[in-house]
XYZ file of C-alpha atoms in Angstrom:
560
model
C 10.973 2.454 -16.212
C 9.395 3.670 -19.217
C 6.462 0.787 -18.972
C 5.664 2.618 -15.536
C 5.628 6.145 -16.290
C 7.868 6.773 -13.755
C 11.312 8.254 -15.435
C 12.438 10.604 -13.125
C 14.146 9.976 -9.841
C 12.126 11.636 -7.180
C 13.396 14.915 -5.150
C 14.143 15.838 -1.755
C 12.928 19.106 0.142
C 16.210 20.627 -0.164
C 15.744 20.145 -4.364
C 12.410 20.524 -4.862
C 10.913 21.924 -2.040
C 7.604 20.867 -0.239
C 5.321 21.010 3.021
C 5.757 22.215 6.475
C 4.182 21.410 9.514
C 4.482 22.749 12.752
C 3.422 20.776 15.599
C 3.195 21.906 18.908
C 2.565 19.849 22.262
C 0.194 19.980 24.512
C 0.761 18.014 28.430
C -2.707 16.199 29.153
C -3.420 13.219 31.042
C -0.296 13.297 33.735
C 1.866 13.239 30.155
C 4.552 15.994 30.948
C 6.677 17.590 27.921
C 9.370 16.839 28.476
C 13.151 15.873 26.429
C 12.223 11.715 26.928
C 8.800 12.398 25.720
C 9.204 14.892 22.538
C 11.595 12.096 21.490
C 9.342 9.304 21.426
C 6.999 11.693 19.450
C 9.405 12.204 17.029
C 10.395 8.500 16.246
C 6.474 7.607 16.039
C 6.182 10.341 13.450
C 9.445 9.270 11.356
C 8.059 5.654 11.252
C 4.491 6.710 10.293
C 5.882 9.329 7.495
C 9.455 8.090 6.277
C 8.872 4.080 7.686
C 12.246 3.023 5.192
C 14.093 5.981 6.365
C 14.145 7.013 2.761
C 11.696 8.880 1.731
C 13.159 12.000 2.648
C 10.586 13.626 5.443
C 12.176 15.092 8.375
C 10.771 15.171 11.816
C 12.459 17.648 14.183
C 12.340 18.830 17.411
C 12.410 22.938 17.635
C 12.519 24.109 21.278
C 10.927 22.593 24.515
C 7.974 21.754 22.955
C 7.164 22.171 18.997
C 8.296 19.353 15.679
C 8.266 20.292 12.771
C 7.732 17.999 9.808
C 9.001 18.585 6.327
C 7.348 16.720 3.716
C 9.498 16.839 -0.107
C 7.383 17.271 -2.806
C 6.024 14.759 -4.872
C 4.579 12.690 -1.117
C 0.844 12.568 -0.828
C 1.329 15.341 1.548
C -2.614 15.868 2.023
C -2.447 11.943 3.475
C 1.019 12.937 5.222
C -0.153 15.807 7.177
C -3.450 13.772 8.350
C -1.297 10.954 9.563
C 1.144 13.617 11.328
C -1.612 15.453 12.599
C -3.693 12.551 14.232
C -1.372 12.528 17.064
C -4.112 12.008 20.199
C -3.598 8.494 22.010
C -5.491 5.287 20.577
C -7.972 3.656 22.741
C -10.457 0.644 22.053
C -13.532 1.734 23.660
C -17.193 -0.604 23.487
C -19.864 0.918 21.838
C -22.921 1.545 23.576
C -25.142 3.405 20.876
C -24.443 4.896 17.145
C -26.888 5.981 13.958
C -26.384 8.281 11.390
C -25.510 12.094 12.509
C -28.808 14.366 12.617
C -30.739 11.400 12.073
C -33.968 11.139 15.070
C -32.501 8.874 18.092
C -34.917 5.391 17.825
C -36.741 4.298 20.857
C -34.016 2.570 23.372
C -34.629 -0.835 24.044
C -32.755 -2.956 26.062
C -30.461 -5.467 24.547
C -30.644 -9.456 24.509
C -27.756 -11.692 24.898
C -26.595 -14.614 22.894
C -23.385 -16.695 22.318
C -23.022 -16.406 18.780
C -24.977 -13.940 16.507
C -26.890 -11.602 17.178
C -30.772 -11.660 17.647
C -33.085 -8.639 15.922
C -33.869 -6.020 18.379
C -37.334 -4.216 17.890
C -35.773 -0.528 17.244
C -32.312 -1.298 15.150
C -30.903 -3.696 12.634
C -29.211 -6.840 13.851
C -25.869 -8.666 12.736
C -26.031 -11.950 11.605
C -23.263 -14.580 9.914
C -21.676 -14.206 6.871
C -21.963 -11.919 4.186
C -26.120 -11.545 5.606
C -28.033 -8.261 6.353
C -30.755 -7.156 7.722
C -33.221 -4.125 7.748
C -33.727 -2.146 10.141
C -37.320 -1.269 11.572
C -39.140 1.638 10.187
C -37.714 3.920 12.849
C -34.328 3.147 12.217
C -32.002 5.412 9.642
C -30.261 2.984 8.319
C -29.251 -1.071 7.554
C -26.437 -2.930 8.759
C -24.108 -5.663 7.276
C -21.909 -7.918 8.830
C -19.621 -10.685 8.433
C -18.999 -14.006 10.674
C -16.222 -14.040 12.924
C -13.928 -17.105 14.312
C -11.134 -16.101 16.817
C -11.196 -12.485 15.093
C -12.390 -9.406 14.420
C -14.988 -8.106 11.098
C -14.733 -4.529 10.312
C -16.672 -2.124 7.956
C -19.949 -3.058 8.959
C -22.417 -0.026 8.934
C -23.329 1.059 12.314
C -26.637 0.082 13.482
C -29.177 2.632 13.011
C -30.372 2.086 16.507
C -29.249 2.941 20.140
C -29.278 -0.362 22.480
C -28.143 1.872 25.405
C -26.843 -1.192 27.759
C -23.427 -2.689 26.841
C -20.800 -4.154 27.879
C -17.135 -2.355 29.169
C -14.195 -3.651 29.461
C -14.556 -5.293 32.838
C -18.114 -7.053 31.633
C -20.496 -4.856 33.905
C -23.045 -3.683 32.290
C -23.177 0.652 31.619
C -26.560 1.759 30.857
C -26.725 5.222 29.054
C -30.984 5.112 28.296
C -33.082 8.092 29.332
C -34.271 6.042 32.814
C -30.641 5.872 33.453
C -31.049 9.897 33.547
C -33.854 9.152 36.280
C -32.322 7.749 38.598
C -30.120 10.711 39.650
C -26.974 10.078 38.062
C -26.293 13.962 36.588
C -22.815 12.520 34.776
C -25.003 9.545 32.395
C -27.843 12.373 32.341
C -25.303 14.747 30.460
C -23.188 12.089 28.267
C -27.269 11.224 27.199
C -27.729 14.941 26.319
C -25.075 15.389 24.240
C -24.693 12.353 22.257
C -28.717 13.095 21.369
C -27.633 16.785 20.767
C -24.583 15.980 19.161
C -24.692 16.439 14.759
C -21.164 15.323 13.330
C -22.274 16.612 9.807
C -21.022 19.764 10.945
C -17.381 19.695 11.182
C -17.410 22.265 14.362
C -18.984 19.483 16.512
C -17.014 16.773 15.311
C -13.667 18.993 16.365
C -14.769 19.240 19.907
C -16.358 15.803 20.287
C -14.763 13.317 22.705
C -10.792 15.082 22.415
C -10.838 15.878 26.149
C -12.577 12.462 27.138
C -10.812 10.213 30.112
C -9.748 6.758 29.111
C -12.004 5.809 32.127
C -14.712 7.673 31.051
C -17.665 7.218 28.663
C -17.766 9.634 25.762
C -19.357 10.887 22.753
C -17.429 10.809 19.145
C -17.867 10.609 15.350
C -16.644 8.372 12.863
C -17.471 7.622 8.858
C -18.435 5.078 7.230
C -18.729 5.084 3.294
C -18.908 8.876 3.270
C -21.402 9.016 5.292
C -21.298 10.462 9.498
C -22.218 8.853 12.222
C -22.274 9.680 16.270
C -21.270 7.169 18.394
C -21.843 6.753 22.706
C -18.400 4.944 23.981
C -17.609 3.227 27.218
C -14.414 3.601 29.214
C -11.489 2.805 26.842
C -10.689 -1.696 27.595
C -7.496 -1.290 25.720
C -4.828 1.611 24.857
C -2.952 1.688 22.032
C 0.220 1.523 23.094
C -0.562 -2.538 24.286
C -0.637 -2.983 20.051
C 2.824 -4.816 19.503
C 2.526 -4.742 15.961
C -0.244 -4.424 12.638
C -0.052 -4.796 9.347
C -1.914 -4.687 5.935
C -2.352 -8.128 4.250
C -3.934 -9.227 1.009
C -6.113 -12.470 1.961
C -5.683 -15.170 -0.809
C -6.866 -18.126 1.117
C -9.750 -17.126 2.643
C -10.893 -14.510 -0.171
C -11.791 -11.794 2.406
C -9.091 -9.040 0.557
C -7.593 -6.766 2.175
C -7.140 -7.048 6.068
C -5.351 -5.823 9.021
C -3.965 -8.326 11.714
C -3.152 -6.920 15.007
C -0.738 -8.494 17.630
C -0.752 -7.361 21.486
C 1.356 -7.376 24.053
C 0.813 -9.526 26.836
C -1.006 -7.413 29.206
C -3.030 -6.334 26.415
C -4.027 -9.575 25.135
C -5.561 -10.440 28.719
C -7.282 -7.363 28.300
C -8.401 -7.916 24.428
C -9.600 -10.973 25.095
C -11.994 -9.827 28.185
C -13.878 -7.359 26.208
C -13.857 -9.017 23.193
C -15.829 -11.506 25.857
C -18.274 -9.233 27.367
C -19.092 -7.651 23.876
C -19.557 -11.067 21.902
C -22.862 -11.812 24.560
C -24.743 -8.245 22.921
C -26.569 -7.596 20.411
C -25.917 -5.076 17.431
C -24.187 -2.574 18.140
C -23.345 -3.418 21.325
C -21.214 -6.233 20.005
C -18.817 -3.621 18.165
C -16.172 -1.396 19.803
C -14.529 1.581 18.815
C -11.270 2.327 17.630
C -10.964 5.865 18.620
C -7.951 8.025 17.114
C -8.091 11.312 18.179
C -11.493 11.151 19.722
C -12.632 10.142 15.800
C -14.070 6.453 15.398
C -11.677 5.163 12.662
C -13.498 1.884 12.437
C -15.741 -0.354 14.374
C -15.756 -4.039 14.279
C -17.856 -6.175 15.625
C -17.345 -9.147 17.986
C -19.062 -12.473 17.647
C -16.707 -14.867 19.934
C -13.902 -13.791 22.778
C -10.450 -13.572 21.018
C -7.994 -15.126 22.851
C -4.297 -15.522 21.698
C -3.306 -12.110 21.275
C -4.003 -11.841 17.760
C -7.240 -10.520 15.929
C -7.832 -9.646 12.683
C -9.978 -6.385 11.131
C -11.326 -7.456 7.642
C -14.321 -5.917 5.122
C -14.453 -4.249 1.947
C -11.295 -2.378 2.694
C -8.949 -1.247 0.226
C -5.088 -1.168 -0.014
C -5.039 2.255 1.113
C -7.391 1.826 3.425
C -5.998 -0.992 5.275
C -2.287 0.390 5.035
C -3.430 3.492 6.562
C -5.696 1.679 10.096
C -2.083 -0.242 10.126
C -0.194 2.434 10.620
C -2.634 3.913 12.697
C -2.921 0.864 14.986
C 1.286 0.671 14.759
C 2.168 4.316 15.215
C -1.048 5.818 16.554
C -0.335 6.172 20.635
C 2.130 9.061 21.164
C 3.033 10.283 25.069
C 1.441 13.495 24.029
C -0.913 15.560 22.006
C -0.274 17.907 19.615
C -1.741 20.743 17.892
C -1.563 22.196 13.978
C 0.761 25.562 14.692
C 1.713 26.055 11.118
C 0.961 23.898 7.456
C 2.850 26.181 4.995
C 3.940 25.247 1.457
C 7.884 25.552 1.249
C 10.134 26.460 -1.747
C 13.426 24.335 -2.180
C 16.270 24.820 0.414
C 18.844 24.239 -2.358
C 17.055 24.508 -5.568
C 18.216 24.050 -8.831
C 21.167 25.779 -8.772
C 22.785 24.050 -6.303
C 21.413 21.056 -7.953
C 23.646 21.929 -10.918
C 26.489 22.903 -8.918
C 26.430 19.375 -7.338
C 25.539 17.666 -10.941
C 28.783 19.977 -12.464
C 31.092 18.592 -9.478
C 30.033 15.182 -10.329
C 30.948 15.828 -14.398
C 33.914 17.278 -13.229
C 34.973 14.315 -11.156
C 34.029 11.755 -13.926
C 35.937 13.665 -16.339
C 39.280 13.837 -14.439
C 38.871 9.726 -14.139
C 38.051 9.751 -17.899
C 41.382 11.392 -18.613
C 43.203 9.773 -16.412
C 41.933 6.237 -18.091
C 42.697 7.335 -21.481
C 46.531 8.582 -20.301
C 47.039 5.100 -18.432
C 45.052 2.823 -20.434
C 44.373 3.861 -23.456
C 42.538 1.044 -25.251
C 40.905 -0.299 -21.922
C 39.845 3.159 -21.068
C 36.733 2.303 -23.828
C 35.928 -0.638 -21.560
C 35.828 0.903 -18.527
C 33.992 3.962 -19.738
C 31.267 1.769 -21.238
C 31.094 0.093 -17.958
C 30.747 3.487 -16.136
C 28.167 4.198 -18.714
C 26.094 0.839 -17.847
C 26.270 1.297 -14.206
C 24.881 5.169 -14.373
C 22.133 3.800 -16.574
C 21.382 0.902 -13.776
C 21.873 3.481 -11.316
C 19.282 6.316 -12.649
C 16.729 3.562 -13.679
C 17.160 2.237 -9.884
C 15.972 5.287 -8.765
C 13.752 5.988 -10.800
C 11.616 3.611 -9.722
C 12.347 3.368 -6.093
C 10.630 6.947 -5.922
C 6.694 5.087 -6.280
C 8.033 2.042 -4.712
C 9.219 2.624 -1.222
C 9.149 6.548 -1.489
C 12.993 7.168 -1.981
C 13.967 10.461 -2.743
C 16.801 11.697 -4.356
C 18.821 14.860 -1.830
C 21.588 16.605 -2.155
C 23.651 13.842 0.004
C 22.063 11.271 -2.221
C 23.850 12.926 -5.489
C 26.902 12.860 -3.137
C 26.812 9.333 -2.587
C 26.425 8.938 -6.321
C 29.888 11.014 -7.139
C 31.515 9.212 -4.865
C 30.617 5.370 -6.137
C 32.401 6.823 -9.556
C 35.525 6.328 -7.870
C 34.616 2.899 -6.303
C 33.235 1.404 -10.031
C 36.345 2.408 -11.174
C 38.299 1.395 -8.801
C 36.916 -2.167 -9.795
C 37.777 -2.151 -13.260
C 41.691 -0.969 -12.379
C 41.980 -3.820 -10.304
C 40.403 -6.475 -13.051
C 43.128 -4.257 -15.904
C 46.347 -4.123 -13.976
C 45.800 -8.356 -13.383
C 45.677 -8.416 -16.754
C 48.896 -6.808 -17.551
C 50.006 -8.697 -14.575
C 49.968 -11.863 -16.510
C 50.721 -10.415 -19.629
C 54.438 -9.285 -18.317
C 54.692 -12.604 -17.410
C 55.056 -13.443 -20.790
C 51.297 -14.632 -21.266
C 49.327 -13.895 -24.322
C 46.055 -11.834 -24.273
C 43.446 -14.471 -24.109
C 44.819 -16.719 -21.447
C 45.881 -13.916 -19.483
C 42.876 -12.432 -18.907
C 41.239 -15.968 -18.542
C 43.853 -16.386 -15.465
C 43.692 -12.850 -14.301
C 39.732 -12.814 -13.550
C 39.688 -15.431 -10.616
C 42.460 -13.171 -8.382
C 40.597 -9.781 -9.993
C 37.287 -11.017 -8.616
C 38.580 -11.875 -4.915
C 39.723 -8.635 -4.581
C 36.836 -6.455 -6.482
C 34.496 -9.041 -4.090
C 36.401 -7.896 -0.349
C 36.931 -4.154 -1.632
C 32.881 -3.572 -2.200
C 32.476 -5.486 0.674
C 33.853 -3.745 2.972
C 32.072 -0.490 0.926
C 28.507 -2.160 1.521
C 29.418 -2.708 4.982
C 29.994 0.967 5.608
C 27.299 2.268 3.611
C 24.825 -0.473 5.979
C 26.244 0.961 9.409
C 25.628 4.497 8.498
C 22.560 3.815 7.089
C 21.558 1.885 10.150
C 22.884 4.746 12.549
C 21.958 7.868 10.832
C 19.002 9.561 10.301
C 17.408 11.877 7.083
C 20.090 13.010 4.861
C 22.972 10.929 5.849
C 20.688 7.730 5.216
C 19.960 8.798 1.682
C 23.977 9.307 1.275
C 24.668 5.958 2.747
C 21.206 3.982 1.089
C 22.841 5.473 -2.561
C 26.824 4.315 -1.790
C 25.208 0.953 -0.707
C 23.140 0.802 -3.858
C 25.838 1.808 -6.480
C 28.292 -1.003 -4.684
C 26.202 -3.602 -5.266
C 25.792 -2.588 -8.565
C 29.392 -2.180 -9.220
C 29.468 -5.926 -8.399
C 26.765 -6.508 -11.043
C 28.197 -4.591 -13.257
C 31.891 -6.113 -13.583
C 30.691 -9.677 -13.344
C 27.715 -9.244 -16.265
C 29.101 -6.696 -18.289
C 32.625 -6.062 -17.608
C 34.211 -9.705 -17.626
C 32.330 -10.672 -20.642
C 33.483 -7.918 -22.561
C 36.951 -8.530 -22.189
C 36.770 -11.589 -22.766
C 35.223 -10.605 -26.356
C 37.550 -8.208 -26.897
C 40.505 -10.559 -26.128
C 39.538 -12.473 -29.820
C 40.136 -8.728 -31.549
C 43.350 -8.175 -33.485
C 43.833 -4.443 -31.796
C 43.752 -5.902 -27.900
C 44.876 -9.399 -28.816
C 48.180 -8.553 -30.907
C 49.082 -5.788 -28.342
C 48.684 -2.876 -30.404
C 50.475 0.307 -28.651
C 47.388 2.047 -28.354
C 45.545 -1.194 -26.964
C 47.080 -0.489 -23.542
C 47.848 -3.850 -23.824
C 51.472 -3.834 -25.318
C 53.977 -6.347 -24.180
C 56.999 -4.102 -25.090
C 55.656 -0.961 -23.402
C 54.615 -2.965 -19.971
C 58.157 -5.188 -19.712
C 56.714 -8.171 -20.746
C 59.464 -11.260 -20.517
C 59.921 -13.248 -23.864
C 57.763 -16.430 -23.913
C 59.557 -18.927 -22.427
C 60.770 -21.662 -24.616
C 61.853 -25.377 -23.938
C 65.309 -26.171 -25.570
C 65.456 -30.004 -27.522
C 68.261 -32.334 -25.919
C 69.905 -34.469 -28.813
C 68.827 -37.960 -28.580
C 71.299 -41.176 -28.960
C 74.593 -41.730 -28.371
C 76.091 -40.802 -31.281
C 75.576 -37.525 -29.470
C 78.462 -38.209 -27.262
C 78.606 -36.815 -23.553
C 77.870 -32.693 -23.213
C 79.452 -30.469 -21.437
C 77.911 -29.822 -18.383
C 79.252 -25.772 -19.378
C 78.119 -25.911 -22.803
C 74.907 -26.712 -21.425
């Protein structure tokens, strides 16, 4: 704990207050708001901001058709509100042309085909196998890397500084967005051509308003960045929603030495799909070869293909980062939500509770442990030390615990939490009653100290093993059941019972069992709580000699 830095348990909202965020829906695209709907929303959200249920952030529903999100203190609530706020459906859309923003469109030319890489085209950069670039021609703003690809996709390649206005959709036939396109009559392609050449997404007006009321069917216009840096992008109809992502994750490569990647898993209808763009795209050149993944009508990265993935798996890898790759996960897992919202309200919020019902809670607790303190002394007397240095190991265990689960898996430590904590006080000691009164179990039976608690420990640890049980098993069910608060009650019971375990096998057992050798416990001193008098111990039982021979003579079967 102290190596880390990290020696304070983290807080709720209702301790130490935090963010707000008011979200309010918006029907588009035949999705209606609606009870089914809103709750969907709301379990996407959870997942994306509170995955372990522990962390503390609520997600709520507040009328027909706002949730609000409260985010505790301490969260990366900047990160929090842009993962809460990028609530627009996820679509995979082919890219048809991209270049820097504001830089001067190059001349169109139309693209080549190939099987594998990627051949130079006279106005743009080309992709080529691994870890090789190319320039791009004068005219072009900008150079483009890329990586080889087997069964999979390569992401964080630069765009290509050129437009290549043919490409491929989703179906294979061939869009063409270049100005003779516009010539032949077609007002719709003449207008998608005008504003991608119009469109700047260094200013962060037209980056708002670009492609957020696009079709999935339809071409569009959107932004994206790429190592700081914005670039526009022309998109064809969208060749796979998000929702057909089963599952993605963030995965360190050691094998293969690529870092940090994201592997994505479809569903069934969506692999069939996956694998027919990937298809069409793999026979284009740069940067008709890449597609889109479009969050919010924002590019959030663009891979390229080289070879049509087939399998239902695909993988997204590049110079990414841990962060980076954790956050296109969830993106990918969480990002396609029935509806779209809109930022109502972000306002910074002061504790629910505070500190002084912190201390209220934090004096009921010292009140409780007291009363057991007391009541240990009265009863046990000598023991009572033993137990009350187990207590004492067990908070320690307890506080470091949470101490560190705070940076680990975001746990954070509510009201309900410190509840849960009270009440394992009364379970740990529970434990060590059970362990003390088989002890003076054996010792009434006329046992001395050592072997009795030798004998005692085996029946002890049956029952100590069943009670927690059973505790555990509660705490898991209403952890598994609940929701906010009540899982941060139940996730701190189940902690402190397995640590009651811990605690009376490591600490507990062996201490007695040291103690046992001492003069004070082992002779049965009257303040021990161990004295054979006081607990009705029966006299050790002795074996009487018979006299041997027969000079003896016979006994009387009375006498003896």
């Amino acid at each position: 704990m102290f190596l880390s830095g990290h020696t304070t348990p983290r807080l709720g909202i209702d301790l130490a207050g935090g963010t707000s965020i008011t979200l309010k829906a918006k029907a588009d695209q035949g999705s209606a708001i609606n009870q089914a709907n809103m709750d969907t929303a709301v379990d996407i959200m959870n997942r994306r901001v509170n995955g372990l249920g522990v962390s503390e952030a609520e997600v709520q529903t507040q009328g027909r058709d706002h949730i609000i999100v409260n985010i505790p203190k301490g969260t990366n609530s900047k990160e929090a509100q842009q993962q809460v706020g990028t609530t627009a459906k996820l679509y995979f859309r082919p890219v048809l042309a991209s270049e820097p923003s504001g830089a001067t469109p190059a001349s169109p030319s139309p693209s080549a085909s190939s099987s594998g890489g990627a051949s130079p085209s006279p106005s743009g950069s080309s992709k080529e196998k691994a870890s090789s670039s190319s320039s791009a021609s004068p005219s072009a703003s900008a150079t483009s890397q890329g990586r080889a690809v087997t069964d999979a996709l390569k992401a964080d390649a630069s765009p290509s500084g050129s437009s290549s206005p043919s490409a491929s959709s989703s179906s294979g036939a061939k869009t063409s967005a270049s100005p003779s396109a516009s010539a032949s009559g077609n007002p719709d392609t003449a207008r998608l051509q005008a504003q991608y050449a119009a469109l700047n997404c260094a200013k962060p007006a037209e980056r708002a308003k670009a492609g957020t009321n696009a079709k999935p069917g339809d071409p569009t216009v959107a932004c994206g960045q790429r190592d700081k840096t914005w670039y526009k992008y022309l998109l064809g109809p969208a060749g796979v929603d998000g929702t057909e992502v089963k599952k993605a994750q963030a995965i360190f490569d050691t094998q293969g030495g690529s870092g940090w990647q994201v592997q994505m898993t479809f569903t069934k209808s969506g692999s069939s799909k996956f694998a027919d763009i990937t298809g069409a795209l793999a026979k284009n050149q740069s940067p008709q070869n890449e597609f889109g993944i479009v969050l919010d009508g924002e590019v959030v990265s663009s891979p390229y293909v080289q070879s049509a993935i087939t399998g239902g798996q695909a993988e997204i890898s590049g110079s990414f980062t841990q962060d980076e790759a954790q956050s296109l996960a969830n993106m990918l897992s969480y990002g396609a939500l029935p509806l779209s919202f809109s930022e109502d309200t972000v306002t910074t919020v002061t504790a629910a509770l505070g500190g002084e019902q912190l201390r209220a809670g934090l004096i009921a607790g010292a009140i409780g442990l007291a009363l057991v303190v007391i009541y240990l002394i009265a009863y046990y007397r000598g023991l009572s030390l033993v137990a009350m240095a187990s207590l004492l190991v067990s908070a320690i265990l307890t506080y470091v615990i949470m101490a560190l689960l705070g940076p680990a898996i975001g746990f954070a430590l509510n009201l309900p939490a410190v509840c849960g904590a009270i009440v394992a006080i009364g379970i740990t000691a529970d434990s060590f009653i059970v362990y003390f009164e088989r002890i003076r179990d054996e010792i009434r039976e006329g046992r001395s100290l050592r072997p009795a608690v030798e004998r005692a420990w085996p029946r002890a640890r049956r029952t100590i093993l069943v009670s927690d049980f059973v505790s555990f098993l509660a705490a898991a069910v209403l952890f598994i059941v609940t929701v906010g608060k009540v899982q941060g009650f139940a996730f701190t019971l189940g902690l402190t019972t397995v640590l009651d375990v811990v605690v009376v096998f490591l600490f507990t057992k062996p201490l007695m069992t040291l103690l046992a050798r001492r003069r004070f416990f082992a002779d049965g001193h009257k303040w021990s709580g161990l004295d054979p008098k006081s607990l009705g111990a029966k006299p050790p039982l002795r074996r009487t000699r018979r006299p041997a021979g027969p000079a003896a003579g016979p006994v009387d079967p009375k006498e003896a």
